[in-house]
mmCIF file of C-alpha atoms and ligand atoms in Angstrom:
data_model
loop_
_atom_site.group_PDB
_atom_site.id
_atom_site.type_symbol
_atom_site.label_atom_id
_atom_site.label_comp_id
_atom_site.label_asym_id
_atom_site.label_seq_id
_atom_site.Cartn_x
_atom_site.Cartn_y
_atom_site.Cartn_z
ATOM 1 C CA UNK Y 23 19.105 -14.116 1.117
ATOM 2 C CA UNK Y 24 21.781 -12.307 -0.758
ATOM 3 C CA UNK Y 25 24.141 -10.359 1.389
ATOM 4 C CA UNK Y 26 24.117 -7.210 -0.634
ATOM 5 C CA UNK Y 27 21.468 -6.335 -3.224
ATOM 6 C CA UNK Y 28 21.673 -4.844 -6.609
ATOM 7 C CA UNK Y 29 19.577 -3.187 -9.105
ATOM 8 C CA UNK Y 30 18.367 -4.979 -12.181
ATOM 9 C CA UNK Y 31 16.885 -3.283 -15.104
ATOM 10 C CA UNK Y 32 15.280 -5.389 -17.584
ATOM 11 C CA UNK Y 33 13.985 -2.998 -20.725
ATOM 12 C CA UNK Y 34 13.755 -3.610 -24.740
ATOM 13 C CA UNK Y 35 10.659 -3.834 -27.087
ATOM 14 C CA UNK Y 36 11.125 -7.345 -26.985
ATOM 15 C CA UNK Y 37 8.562 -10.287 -25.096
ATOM 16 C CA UNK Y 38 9.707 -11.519 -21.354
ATOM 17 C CA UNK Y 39 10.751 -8.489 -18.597
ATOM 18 C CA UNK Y 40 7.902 -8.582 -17.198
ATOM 19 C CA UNK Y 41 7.839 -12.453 -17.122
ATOM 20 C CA UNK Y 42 11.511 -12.385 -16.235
ATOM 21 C CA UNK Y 43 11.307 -10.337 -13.302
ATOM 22 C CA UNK Y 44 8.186 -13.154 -12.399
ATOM 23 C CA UNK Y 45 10.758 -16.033 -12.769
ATOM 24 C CA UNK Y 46 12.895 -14.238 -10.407
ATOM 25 C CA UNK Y 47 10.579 -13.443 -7.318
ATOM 26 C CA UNK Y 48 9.838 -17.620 -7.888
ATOM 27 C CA UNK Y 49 13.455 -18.552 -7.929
ATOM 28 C CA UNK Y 50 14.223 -16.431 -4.592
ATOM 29 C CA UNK Y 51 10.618 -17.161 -2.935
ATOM 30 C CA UNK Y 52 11.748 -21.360 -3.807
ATOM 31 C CA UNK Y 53 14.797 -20.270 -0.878
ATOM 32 C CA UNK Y 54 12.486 -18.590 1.901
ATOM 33 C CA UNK Y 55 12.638 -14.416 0.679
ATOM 34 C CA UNK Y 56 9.966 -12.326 0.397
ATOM 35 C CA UNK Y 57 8.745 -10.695 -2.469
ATOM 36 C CA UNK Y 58 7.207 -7.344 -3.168
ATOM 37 C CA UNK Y 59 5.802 -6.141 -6.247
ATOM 38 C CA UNK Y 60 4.655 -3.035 -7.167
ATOM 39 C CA UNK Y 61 3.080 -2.458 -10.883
ATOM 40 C CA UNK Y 62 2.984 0.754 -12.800
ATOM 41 C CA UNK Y 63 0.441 1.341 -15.551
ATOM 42 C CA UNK Y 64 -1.513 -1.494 -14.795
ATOM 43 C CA UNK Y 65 -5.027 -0.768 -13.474
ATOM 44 C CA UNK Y 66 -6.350 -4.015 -15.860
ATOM 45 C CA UNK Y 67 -6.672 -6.561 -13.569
ATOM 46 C CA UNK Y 68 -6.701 -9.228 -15.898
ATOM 47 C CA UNK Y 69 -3.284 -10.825 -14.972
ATOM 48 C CA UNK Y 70 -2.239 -14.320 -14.183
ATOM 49 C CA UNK Y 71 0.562 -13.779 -12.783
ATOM 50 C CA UNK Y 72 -0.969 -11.310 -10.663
ATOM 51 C CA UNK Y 73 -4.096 -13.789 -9.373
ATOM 52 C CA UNK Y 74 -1.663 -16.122 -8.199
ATOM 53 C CA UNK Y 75 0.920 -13.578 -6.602
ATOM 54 C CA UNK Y 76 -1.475 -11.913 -4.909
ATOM 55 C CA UNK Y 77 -2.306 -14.769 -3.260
ATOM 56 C CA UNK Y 78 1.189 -16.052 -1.530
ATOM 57 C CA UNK Y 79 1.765 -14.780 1.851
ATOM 58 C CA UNK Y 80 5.690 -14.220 1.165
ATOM 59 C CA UNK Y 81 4.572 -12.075 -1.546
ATOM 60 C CA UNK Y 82 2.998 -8.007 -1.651
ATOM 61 C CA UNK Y 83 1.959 -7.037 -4.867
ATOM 62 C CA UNK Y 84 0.203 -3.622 -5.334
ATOM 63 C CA UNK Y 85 -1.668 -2.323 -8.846
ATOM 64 C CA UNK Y 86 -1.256 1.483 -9.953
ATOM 65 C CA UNK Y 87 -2.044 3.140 -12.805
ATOM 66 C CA UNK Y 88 -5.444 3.424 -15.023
ATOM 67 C CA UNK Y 89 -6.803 0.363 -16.488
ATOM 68 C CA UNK Y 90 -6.665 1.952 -20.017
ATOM 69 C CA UNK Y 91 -3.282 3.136 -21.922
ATOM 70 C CA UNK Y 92 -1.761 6.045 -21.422
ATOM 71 C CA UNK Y 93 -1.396 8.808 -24.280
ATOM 72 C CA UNK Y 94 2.474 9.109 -24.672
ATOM 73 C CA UNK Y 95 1.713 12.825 -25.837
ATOM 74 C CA UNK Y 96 -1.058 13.861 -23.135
ATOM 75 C CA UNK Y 97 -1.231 11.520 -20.310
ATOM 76 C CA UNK Y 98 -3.702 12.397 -18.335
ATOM 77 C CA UNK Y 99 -3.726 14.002 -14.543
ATOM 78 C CA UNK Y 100 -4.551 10.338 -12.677
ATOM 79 C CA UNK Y 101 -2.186 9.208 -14.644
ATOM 80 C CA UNK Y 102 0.415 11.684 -12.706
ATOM 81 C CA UNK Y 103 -1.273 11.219 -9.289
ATOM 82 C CA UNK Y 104 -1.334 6.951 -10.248
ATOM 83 C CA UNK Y 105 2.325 6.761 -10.781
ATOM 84 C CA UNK Y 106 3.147 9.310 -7.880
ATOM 85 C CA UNK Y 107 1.171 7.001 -5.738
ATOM 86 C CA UNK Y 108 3.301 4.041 -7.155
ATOM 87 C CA UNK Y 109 6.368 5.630 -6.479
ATOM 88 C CA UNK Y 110 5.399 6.246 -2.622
ATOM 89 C CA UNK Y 111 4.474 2.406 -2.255
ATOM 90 C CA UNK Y 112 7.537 1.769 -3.753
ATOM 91 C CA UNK Y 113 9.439 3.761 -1.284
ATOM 92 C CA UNK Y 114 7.369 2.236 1.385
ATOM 93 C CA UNK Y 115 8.749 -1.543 0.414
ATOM 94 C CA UNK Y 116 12.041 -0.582 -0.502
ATOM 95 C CA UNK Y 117 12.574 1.014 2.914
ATOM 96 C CA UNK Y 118 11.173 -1.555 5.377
ATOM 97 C CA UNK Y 119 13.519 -3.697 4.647
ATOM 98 C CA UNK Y 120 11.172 -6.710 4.986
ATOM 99 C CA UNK Y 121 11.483 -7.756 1.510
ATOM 100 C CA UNK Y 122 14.931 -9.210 -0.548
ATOM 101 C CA UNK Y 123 13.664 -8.357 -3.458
ATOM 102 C CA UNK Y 124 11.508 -5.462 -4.878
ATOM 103 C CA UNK Y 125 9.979 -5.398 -8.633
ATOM 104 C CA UNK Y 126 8.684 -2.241 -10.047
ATOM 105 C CA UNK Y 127 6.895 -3.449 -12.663
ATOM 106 C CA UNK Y 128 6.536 -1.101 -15.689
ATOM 107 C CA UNK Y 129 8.017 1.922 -13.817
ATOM 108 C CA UNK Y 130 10.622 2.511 -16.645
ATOM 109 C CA UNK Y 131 7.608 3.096 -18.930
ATOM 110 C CA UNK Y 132 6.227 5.835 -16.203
ATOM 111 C CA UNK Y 133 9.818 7.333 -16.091
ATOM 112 C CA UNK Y 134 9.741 7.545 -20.088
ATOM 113 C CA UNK Y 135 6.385 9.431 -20.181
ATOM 114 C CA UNK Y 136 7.354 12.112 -17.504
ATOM 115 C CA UNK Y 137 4.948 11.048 -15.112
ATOM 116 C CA UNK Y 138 7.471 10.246 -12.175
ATOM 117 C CA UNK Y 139 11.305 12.229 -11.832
ATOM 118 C CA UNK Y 140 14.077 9.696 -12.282
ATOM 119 C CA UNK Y 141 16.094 11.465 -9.774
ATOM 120 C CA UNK Y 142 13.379 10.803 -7.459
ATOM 121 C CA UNK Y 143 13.901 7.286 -8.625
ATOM 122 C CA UNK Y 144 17.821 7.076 -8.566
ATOM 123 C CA UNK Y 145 17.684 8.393 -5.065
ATOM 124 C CA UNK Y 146 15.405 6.035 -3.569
ATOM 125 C CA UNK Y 147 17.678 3.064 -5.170
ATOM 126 C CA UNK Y 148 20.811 4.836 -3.732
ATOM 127 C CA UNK Y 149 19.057 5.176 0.173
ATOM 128 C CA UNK Y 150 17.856 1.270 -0.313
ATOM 129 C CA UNK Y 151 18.819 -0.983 2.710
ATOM 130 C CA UNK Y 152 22.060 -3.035 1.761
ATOM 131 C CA UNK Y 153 20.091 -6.660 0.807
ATOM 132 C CA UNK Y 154 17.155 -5.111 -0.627
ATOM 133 C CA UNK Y 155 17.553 -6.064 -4.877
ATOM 134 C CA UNK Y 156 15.463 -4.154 -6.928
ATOM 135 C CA UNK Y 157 14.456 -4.854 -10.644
ATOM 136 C CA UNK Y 158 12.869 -2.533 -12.586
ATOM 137 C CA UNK Y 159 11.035 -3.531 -15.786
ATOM 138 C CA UNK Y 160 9.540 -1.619 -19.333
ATOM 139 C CA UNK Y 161 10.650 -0.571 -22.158
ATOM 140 C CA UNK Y 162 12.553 2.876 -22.538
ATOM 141 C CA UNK Y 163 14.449 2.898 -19.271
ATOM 142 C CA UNK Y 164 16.182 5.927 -19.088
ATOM 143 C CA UNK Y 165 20.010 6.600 -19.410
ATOM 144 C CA UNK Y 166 20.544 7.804 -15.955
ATOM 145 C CA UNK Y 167 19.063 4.426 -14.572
ATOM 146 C CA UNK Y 168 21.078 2.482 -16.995
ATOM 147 C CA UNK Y 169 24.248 3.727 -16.525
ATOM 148 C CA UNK Y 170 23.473 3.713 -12.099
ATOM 149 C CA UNK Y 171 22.028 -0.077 -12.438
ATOM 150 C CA UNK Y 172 24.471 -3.217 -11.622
ATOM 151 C CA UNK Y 173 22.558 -5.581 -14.369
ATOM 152 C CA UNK Y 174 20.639 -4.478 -17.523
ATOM 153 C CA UNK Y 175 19.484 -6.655 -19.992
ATOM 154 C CA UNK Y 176 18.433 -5.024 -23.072
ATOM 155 C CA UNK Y 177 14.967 -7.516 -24.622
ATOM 156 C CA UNK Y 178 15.153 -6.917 -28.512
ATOM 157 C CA UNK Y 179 12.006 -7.655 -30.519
ATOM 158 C CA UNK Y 180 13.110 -9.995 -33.497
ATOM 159 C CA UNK Y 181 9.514 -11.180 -34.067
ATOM 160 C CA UNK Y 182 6.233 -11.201 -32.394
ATOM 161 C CA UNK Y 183 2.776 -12.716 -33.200
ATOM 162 C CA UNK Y 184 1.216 -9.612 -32.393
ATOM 163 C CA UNK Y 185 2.387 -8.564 -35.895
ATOM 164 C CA UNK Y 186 1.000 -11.318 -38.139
ATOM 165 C CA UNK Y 187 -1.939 -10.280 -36.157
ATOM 166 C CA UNK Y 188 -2.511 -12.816 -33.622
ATOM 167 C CA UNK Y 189 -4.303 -11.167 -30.501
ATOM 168 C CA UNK Y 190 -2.853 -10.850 -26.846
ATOM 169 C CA UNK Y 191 -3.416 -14.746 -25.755
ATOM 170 C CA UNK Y 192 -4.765 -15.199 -22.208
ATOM 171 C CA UNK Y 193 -2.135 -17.184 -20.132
ATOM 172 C CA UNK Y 194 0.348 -16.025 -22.493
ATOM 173 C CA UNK Y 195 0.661 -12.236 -23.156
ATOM 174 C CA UNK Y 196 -1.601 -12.246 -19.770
HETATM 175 P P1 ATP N 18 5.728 -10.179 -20.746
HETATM 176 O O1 ATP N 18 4.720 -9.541 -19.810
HETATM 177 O O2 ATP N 18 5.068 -11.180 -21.634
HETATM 178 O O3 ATP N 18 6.965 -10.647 -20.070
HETATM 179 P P2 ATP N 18 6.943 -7.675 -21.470
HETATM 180 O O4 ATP N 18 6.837 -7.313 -20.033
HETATM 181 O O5 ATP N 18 8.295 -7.750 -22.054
HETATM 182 O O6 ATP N 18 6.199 -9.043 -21.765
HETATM 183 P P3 ATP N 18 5.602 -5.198 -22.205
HETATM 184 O O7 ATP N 18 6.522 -4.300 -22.949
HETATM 185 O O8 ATP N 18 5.353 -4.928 -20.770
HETATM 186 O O9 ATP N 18 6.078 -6.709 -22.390
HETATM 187 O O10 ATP N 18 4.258 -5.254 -23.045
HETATM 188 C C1 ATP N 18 2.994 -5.505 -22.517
HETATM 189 C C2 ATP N 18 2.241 -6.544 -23.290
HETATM 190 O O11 ATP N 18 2.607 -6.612 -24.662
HETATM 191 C C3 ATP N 18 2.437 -7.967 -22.764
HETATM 192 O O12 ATP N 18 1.211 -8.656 -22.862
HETATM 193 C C4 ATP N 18 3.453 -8.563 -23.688
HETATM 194 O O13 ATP N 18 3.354 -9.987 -23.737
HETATM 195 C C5 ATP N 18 3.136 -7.901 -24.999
HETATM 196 N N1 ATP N 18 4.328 -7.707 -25.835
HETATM 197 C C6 ATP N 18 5.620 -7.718 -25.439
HETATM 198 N N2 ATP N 18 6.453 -7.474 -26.470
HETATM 199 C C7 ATP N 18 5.675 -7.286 -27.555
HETATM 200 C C8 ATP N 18 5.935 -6.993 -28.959
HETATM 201 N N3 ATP N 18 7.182 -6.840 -29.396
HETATM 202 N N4 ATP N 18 4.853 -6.857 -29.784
HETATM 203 C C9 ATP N 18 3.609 -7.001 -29.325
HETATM 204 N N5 ATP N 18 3.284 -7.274 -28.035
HETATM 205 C C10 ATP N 18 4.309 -7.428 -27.150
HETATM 206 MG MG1 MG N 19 5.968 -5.825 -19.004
#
């Protein structure tokens, strides 16, 4: 895989980080890497993408977080201890080495809410093996891991079914 690794942040109130970071782990799993995922926020285990990751052997994907929202004004304690927990898998990953690329999935929304430090964060990225690239997704990434990431693409919400009041669709929005 790549000799040197960078740090991705893919954030916006727009459709397709999420997805995007998917695309990604396919493109560099399609050339023999590994793959580890770890989700934030996302107890529901509804997922597609997460049935079929789950079940790749190149691939680690691990689930934190409640499988309800979290109150931007009053999260609640498992949400703390959820995202804590997240943040020591991530470490974990990152750290082995075994794995080219590592996805945080929804940790920038975590790092908005409070419920993990972003120094915390921006250390772990800075200690990261050499060829380990990390992407972290959700909206609200903040400044300090903007201005210390390589790559950041901003997703900007033009228009979304959601508000002409079309539902979540399964195999789409999940
Ligand atoms: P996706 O998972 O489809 O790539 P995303 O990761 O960019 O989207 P999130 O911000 O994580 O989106 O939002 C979570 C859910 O809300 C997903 O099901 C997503 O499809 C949907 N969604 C994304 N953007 C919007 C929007 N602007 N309005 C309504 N729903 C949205
Ligand atoms: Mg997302």
């Amino acid at each position: 895989m790549a000799a040197k690794g960078l740090v991705q942040v893919y954030t916006g109130d727009g459709k397709g980080k999420t997805t995007c970071a998917i695309g990604l782990a396919i493109r560099l799993l399609g050339h023999g890497g590994r793959v580890a995922i770890v989700q934030f926020l996302k107890g529901w285990e509804g997922y597609g993408e997460v049935a079929f990751l789950e079940a790749l052997p190149a691939v680690s994907l691990e689930r934190t977080g409640r499988a309800d929202f979290v109150r931007p004004r009053g999260p609640q304690p498992e949400d703390y201890a959820e995202a804590e927990r997240g943040l020591r898998l991530a470490e974990r990953r990152i750290t082995s080495g075994e794995y080219d690329l590592v996805i945080l999935d929804e940790i920038n929304v975590a790092l908005s809410y409070g419920l993990i430090s972003t120094r915390t964060v921006l250390d772990m990225l800075k200690g990261r093996p050499a060829h380990v690239e990390v992407v972290l997704t959700g909206r609200n990434a903040p400044d300090p891991l903007l201005d210390a990431a390589d790559l950041v693409t901003e997703m900007v919400n033009r228009r979304h079914p959601f508000e002409r009041g079309i539902k979540a669709r399964e195999g789409i929005e999940f």
